[in-house]
PDB file of C-alpha atoms in Angstrom:
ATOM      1  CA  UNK A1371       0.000   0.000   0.000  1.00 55.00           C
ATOM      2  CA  UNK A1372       1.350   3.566  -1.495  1.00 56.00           C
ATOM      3  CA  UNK A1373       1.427   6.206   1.678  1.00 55.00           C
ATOM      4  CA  UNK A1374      -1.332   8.098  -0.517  1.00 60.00           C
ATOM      5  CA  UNK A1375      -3.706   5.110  -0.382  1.00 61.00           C
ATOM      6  CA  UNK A1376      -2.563   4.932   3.322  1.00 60.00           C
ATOM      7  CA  UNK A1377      -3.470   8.635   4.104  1.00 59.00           C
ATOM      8  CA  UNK A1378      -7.277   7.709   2.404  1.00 63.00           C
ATOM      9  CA  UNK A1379      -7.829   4.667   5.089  1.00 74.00           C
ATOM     10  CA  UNK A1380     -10.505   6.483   8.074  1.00 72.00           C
ATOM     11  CA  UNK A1381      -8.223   4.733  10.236  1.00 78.00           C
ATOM     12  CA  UNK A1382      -5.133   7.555   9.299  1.00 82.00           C
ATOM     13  CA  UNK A1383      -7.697   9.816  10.235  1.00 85.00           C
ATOM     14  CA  UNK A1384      -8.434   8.467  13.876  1.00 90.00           C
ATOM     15  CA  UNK A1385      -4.636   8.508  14.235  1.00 93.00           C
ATOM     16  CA  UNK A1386      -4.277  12.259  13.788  1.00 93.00           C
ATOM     17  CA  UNK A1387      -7.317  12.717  15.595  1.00 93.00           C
ATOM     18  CA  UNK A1388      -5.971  11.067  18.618  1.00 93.00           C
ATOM     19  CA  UNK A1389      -2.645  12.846  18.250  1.00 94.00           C
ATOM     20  CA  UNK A1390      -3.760  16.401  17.733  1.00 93.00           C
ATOM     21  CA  UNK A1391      -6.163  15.540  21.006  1.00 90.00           C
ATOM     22  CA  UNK A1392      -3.211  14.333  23.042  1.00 88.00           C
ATOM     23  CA  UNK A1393      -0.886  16.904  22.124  1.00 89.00           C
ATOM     24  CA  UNK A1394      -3.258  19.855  22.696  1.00 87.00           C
ATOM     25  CA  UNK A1395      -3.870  18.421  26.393  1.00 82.00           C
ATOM     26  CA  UNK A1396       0.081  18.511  26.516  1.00 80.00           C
ATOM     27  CA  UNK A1397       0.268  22.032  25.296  1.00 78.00           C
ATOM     28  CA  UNK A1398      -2.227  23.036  27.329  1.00 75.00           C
ATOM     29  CA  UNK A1399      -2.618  21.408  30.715  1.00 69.00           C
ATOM     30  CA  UNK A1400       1.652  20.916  30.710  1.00 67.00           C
ATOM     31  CA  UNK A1401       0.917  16.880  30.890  1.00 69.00           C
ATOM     32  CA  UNK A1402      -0.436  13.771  30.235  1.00 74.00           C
ATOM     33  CA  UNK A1403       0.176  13.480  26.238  1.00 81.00           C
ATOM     34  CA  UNK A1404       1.000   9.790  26.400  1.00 84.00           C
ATOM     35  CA  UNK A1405      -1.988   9.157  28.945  1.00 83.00           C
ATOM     36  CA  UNK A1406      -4.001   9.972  26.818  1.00 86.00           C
ATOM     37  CA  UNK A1407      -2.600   9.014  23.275  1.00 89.00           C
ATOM     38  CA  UNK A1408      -1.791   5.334  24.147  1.00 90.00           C
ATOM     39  CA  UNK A1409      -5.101   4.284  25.631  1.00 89.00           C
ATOM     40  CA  UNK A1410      -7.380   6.166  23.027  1.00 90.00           C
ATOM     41  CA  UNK A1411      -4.992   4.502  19.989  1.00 92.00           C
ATOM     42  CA  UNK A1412      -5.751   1.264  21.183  1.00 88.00           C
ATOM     43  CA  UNK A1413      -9.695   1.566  21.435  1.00 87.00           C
ATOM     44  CA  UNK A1414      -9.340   2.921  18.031  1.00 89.00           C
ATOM     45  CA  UNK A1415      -7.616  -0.528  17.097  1.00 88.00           C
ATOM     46  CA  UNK A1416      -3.647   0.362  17.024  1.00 92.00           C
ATOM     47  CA  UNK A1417      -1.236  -1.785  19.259  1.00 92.00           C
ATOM     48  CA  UNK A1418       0.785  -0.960  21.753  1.00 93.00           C
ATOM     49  CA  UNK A1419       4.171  -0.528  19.702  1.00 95.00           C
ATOM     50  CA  UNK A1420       1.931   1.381  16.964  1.00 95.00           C
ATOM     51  CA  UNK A1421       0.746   3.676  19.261  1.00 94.00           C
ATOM     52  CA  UNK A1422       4.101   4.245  21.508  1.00 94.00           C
ATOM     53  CA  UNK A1423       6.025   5.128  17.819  1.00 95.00           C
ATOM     54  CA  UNK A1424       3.283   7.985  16.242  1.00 95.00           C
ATOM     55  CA  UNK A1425       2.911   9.065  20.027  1.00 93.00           C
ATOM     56  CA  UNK A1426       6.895   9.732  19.674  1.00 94.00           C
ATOM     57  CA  UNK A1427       7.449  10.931  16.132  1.00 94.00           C
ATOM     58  CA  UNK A1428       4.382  13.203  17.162  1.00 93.00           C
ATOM     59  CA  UNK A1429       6.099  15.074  20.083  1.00 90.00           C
ATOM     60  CA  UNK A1430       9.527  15.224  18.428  1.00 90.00           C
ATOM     61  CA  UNK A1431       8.929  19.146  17.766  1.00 87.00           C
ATOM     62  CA  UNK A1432       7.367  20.111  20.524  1.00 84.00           C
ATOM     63  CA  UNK A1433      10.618  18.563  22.324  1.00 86.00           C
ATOM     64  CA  UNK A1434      12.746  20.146  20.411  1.00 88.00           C
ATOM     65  CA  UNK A1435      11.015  23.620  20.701  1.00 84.00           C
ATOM     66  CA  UNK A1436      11.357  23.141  24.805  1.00 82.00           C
ATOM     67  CA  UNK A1437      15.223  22.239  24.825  1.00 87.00           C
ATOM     68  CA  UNK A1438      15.773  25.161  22.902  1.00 88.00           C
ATOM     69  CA  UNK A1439      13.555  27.552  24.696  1.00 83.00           C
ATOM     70  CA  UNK A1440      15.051  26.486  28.284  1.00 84.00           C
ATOM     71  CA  UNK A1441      18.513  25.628  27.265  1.00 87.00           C
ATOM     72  CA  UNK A1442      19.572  28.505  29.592  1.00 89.00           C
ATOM     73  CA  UNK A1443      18.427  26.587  32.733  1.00 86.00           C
ATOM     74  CA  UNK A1444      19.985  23.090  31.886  1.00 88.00           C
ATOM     75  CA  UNK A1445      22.841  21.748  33.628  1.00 86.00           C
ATOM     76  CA  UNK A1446      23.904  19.236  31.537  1.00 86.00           C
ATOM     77  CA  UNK A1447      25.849  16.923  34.461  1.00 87.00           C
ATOM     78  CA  UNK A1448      22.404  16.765  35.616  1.00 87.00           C
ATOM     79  CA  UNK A1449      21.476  15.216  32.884  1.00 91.00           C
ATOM     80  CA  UNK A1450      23.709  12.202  32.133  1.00 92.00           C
ATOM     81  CA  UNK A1451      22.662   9.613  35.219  1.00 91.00           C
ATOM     82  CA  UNK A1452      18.693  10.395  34.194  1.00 93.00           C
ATOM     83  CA  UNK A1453      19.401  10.061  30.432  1.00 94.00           C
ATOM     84  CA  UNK A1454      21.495   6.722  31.119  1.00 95.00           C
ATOM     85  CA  UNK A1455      18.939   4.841  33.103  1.00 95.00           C
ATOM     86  CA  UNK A1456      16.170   5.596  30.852  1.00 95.00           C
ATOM     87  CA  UNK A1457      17.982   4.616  27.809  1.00 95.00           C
ATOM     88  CA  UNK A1458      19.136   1.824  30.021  1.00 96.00           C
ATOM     89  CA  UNK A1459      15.834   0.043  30.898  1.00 96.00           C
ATOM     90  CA  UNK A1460      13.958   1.431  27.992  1.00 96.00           C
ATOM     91  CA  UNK A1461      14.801  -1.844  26.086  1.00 96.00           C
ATOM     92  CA  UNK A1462      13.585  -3.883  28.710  1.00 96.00           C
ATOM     93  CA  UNK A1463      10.495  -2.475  29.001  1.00 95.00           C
ATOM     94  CA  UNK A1464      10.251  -2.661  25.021  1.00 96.00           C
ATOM     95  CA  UNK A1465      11.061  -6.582  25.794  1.00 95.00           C
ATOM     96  CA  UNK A1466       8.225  -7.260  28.250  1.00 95.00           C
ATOM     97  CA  UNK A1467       6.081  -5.288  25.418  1.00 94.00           C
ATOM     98  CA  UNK A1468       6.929  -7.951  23.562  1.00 93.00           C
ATOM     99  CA  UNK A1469       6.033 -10.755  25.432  1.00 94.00           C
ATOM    100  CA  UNK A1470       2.998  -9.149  26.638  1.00 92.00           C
ATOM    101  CA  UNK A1471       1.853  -8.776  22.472  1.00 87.00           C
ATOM    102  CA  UNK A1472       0.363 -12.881  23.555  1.00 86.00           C
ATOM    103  CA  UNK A1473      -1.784 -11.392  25.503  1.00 89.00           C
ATOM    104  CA  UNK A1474      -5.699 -10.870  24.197  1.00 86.00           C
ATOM    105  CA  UNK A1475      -6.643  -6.926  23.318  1.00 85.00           C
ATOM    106  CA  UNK A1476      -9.124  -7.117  26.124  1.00 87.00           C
ATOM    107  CA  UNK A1477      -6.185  -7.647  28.707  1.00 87.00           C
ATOM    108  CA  UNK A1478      -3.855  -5.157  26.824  1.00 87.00           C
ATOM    109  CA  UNK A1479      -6.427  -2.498  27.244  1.00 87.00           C
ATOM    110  CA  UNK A1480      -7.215  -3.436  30.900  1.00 87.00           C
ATOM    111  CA  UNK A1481      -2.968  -3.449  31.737  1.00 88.00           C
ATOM    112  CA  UNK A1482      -3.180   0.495  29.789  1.00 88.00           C
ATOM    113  CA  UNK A1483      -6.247   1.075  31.826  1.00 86.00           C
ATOM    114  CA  UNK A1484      -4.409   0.279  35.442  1.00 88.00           C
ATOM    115  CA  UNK A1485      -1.433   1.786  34.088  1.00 87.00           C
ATOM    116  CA  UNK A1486      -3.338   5.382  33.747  1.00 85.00           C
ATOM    117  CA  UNK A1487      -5.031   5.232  36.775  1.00 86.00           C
ATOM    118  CA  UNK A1488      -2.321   4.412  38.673  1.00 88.00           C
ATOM    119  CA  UNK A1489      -0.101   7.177  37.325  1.00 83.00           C
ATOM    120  CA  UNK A1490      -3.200   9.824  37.474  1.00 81.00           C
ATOM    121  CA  UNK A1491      -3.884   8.760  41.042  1.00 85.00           C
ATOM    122  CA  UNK A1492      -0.400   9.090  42.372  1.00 84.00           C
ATOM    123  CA  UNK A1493       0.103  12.508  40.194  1.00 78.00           C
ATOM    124  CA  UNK A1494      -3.171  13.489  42.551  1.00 77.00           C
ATOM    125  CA  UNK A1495      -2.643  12.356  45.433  1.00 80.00           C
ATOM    126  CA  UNK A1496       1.184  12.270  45.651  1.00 78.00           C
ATOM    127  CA  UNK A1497       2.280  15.986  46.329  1.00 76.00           C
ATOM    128  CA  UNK A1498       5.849  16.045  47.442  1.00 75.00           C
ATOM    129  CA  UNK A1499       7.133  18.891  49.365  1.00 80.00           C
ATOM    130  CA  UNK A1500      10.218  20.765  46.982  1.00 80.00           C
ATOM    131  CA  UNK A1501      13.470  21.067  48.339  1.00 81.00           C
ATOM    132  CA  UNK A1502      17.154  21.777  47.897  1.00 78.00           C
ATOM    133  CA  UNK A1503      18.306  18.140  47.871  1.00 80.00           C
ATOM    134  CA  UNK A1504      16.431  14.651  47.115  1.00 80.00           C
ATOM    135  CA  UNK A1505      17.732  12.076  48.119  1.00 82.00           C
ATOM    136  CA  UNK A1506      19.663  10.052  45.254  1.00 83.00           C
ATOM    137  CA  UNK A1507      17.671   6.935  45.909  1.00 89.00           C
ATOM    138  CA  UNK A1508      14.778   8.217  44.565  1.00 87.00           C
ATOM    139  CA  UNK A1509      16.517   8.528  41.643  1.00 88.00           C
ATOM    140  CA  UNK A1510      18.099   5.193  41.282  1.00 92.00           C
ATOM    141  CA  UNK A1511      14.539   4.085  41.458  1.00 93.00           C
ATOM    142  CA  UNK A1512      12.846   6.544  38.962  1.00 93.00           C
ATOM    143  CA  UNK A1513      14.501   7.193  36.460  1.00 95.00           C
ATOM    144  CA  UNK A1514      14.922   2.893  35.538  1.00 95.00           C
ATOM    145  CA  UNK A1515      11.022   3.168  36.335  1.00 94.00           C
ATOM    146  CA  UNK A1516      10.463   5.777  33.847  1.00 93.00           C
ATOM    147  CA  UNK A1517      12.669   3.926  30.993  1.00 94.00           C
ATOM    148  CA  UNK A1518      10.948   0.546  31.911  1.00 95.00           C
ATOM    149  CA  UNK A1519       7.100   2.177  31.775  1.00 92.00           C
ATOM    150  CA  UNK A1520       8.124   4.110  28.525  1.00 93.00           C
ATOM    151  CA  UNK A1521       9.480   1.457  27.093  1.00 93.00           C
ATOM    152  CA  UNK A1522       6.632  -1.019  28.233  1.00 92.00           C
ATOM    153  CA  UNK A1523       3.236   1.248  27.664  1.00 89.00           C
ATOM    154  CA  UNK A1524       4.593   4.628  26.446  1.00 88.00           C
ATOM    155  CA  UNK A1525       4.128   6.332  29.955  1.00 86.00           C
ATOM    156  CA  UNK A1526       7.222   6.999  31.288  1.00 86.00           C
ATOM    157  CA  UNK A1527       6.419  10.900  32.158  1.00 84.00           C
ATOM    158  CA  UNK A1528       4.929  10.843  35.115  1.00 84.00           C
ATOM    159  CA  UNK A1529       7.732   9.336  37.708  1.00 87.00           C
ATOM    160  CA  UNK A1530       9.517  12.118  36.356  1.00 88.00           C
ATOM    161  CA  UNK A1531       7.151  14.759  36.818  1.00 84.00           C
ATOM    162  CA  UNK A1532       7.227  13.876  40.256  1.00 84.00           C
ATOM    163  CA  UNK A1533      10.828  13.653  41.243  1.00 88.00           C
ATOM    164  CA  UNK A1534      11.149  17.125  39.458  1.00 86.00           C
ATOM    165  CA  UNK A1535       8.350  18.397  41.590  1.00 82.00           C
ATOM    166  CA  UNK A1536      10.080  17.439  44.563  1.00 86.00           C
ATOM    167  CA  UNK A1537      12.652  20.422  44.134  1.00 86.00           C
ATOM    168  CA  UNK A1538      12.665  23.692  44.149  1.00 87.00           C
ATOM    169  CA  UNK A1539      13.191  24.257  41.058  1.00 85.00           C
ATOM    170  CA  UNK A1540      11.758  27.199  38.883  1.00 82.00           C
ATOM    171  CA  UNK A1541       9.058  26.192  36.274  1.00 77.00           C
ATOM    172  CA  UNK A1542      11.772  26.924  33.416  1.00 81.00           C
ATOM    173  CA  UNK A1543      14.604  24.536  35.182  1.00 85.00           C
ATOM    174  CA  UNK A1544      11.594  21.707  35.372  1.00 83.00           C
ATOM    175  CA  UNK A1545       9.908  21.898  31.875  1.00 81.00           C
ATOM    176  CA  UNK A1546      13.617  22.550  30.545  1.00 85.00           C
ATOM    177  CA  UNK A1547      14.667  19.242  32.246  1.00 90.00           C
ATOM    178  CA  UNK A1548      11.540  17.170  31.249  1.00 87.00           C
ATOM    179  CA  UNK A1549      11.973  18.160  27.709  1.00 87.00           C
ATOM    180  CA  UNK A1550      15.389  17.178  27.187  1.00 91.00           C
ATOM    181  CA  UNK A1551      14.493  13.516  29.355  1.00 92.00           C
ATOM    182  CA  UNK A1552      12.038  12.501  26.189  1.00 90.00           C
ATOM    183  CA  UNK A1553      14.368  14.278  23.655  1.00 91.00           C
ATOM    184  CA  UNK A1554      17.145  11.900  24.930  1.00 93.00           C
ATOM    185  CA  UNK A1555      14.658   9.066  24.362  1.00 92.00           C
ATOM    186  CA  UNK A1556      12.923   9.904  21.161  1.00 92.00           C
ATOM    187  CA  UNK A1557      15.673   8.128  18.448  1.00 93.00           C
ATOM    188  CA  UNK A1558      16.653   5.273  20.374  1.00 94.00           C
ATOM    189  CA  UNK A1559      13.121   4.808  21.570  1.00 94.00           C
ATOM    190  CA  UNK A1560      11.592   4.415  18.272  1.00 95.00           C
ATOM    191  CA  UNK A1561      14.704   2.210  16.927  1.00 95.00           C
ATOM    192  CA  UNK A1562      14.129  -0.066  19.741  1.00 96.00           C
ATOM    193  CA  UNK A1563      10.486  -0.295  18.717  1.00 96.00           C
ATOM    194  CA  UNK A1564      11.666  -0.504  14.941  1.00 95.00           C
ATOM    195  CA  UNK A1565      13.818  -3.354  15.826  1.00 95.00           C
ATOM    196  CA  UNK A1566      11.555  -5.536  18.013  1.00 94.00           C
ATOM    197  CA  UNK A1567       8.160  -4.914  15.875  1.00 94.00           C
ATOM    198  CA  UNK A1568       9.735  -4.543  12.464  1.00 90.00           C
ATOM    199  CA  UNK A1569       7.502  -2.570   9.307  1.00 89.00           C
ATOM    200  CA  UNK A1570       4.294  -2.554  11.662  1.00 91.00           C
ATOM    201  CA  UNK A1571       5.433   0.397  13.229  1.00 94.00           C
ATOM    202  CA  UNK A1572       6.036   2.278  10.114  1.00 92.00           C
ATOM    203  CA  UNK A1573       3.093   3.728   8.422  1.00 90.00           C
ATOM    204  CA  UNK A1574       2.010   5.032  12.252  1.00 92.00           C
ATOM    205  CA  UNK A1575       5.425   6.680  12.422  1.00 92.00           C
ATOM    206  CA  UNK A1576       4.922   8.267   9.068  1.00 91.00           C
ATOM    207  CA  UNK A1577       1.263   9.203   9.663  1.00 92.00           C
ATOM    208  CA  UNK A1578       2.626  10.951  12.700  1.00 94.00           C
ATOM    209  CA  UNK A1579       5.528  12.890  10.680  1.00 93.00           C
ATOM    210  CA  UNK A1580       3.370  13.937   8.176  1.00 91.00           C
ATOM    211  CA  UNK A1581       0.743  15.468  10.425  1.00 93.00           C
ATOM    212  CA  UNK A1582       3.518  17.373  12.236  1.00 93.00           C
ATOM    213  CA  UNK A1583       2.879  20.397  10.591  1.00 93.00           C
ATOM    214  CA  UNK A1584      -1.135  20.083  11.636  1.00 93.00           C
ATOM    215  CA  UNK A1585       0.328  19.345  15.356  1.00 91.00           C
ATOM    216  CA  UNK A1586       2.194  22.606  15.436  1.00 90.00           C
ATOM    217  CA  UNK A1587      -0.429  24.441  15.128  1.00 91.00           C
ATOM    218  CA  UNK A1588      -2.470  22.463  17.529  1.00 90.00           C
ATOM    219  CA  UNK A1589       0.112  22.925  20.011  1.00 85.00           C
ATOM    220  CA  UNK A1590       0.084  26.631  19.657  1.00 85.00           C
ATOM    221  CA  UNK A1591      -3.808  26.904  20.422  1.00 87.00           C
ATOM    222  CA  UNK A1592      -3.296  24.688  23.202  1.00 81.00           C
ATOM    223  CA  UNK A1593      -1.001  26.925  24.528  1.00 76.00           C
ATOM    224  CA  UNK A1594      -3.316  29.548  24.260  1.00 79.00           C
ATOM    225  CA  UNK A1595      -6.151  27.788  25.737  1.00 79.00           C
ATOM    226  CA  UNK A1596      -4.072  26.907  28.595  1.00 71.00           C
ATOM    227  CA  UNK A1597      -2.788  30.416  29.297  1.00 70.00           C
ATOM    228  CA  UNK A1598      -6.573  31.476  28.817  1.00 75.00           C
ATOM    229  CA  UNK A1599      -8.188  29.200  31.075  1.00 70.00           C
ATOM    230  CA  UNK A1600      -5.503  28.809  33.776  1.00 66.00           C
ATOM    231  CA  UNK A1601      -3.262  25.435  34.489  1.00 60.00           C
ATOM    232  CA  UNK A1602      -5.851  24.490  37.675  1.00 68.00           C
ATOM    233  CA  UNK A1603      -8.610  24.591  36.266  1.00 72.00           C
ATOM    234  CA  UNK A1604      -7.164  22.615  33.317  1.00 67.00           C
ATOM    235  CA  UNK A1605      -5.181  20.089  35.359  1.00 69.00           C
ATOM    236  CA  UNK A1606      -8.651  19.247  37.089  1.00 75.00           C
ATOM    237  CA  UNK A1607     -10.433  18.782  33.500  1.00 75.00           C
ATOM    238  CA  UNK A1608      -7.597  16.213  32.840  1.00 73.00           C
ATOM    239  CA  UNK A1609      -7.505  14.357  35.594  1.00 74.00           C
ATOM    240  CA  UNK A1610     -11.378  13.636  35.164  1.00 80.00           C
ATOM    241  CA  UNK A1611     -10.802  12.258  31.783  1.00 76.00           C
ATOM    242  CA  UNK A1612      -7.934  10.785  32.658  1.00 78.00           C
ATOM    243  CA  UNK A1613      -9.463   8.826  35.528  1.00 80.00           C
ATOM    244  CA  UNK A1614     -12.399   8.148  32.903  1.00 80.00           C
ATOM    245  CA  UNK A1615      -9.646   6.373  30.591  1.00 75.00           C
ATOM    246  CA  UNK A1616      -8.290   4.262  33.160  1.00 77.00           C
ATOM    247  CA  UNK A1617     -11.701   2.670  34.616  1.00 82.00           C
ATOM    248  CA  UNK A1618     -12.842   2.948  30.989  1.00 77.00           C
ATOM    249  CA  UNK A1619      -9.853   0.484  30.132  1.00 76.00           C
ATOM    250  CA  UNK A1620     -10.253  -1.618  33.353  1.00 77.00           C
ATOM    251  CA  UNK A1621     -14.196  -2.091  32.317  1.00 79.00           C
ATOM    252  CA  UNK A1622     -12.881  -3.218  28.697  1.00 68.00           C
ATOM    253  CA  UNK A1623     -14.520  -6.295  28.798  1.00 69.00           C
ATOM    254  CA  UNK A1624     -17.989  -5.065  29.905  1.00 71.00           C
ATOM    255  CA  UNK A1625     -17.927  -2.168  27.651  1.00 64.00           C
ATOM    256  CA  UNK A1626     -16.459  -3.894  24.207  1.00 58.00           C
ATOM    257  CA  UNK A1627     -17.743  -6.578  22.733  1.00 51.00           C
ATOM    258  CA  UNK A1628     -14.297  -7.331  21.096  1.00 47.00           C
TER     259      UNK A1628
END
C-alpha cells in the first residue's frame, strides 16, 4: 500500500485525531500526552508498539522547541545519570512489550487502563514537598522506572514529573529538564520499537511525521487555551478524563464486545 492510499484509510484519520487531542492536552494542561494518546490509539484498534512510535514521532517538535527555549536553565551533568537509566531500561520495558503482544486486546487495554489510573492517582494524590536536595535513591529508582514504563506502555512521564516536583526548582529549570528527558529518548526509543516490531510500526510513524505540521499548530492553540483558562482549572479537566480512561480500560470487557 502507497502512503497516498494509506493517508485515504478512516483509520489515518483516527490517528491524527488522537494525536492532535493528546498533544493539545500537553500544550495546554503541561501533561499527560501519552496518557491519553496510548489508551485512546488502542480503542481505536492500534497496538501498543503502533501507538508508543506515532505518540513519539508526534512530540519530536514540541521537544525540540522546549530544549531550545530552556537551554539557559539546563545543567547538563544533571542530565547524564537520568538520560542513562532511561535509555538503560527502555529496552527492557520494550522486551516485556513484547512478550505481553500474547496477551488478548481485552487484557492489553485493561494493563493500559491500570497503568493510567495508577499514574493519574499518584500525580493526585502524591504531592511532594520541593526542596534543595532529594535524596539520590529516589533517583536510582525513577529514572529505571520511567525507561521501563516508557518502554513497556509509552508512559514513562509521570515518575519524572514527580521527582522534578520534589525540588525547588523554577518552572523553566523543570519543563527545561523534562523536555530534554524525552528528547534523549525519542531516536533510540523508536529504533528499539523498529527493531523488536519490524515494518508494523512504520506507516504510524509516518502518519505521525506527516501530520507534524497540523500538530504545530495544535500545540500553539493549546497553549493559548491553557494560558486562557488557567493550568488548575485545566489540570482538574484532565484528571477527570484521565481517571475516565483508566476505569474505561479496566471495564474493557464489559464495555467492548471485542
Amino acid at each position: 500500500m502507497s502512503f497516498l492510499e494509506i493517508l485515504a484509510q478512516p483509520e489515518t484519520w483516527r490517528l491524527v485525531s488522537i494525536l492532535c487531542l493528546g498533544i493539545f492536552v500537553q500544550a495546554a494542561a503541561g501533561f499527560a500526552g501519552g496518557l491519553v494518546i496510548v489508551p485512546l490509539l488502542l480503542w481505536a484498534g492500534y497496538s501498543i508498539p503502533e501507538a508508543q512510535t506515532s505518540l513519539l514521532v508526534a512530540t519530536i517538535p514540541q521537544n525540540l522547541w522546549g530544549v531550545i527555549s530552556f537551554r539557559d536553565s539546563l545543567e547538563p551533568k544533571r542530565l547524564v545519570w537520568p538520560g542513562a537509566a532511561r535509555l538503560l531500561f527502555l529496552p527492557l520495558g520494550v522486551l516485556t512489550l513484547q512478550w505481553m503482544e500474547s496477551f488478548s486486546m481485552m487484557t492489553l487495554r485493561q494493563v493500559v487502563g491500570a497503568a493510567v489510573l495508577t499514574a493519574t492517582l499518584t500525580t493526585m494524590l502524591f504531592r511532594p514537598r520541593p526542596r534543595d536536595q532529594v535524596d539520590p535513591m529516589w533517583s536510582y529508582l525513577v529514572f529505571p522506572l520511567s525507561g521501563f514504563l516508557q518502554g513497556l506502555v509509552g508512559m514513562g512521564g509521570p515518575p519524572m514529573v514527580l521527582w522534578v516536583q520534589a525540588h525547588d526548582w523554577d518552572t523553566r529549570r523543570m519543563r527545561g529538564f523534562l523536555f530534554s528527558m524525552y528528547l534523549i529518548s525519542l531516536a533510540p526509543g523508536i529504533a528499539v520499537l523498529a527493531w523488536f516490531f519490524g515494518s508494523r510500526v512504520i506507516p504510524p510513524a509516518l502518519i505521525a511525521a506527516a501530520a507534524i505540521p497540523l500538530l504545530l499548530v495544535v500545540t500553539l492553540v493549546g497553549l493559548k487555551v491553557g494560558t486562557a483558562l488557567g493550568t488548575q482549572r485545566l489540570r482538574r479537566i484532565t484528571m477527570a478524563l484521565l481517571l475516565l480512561m483508566g476505569v474505561a480500560g479496566l471495564a474493557a470487557p464489559w464495555l467492548s464486545p471485542v
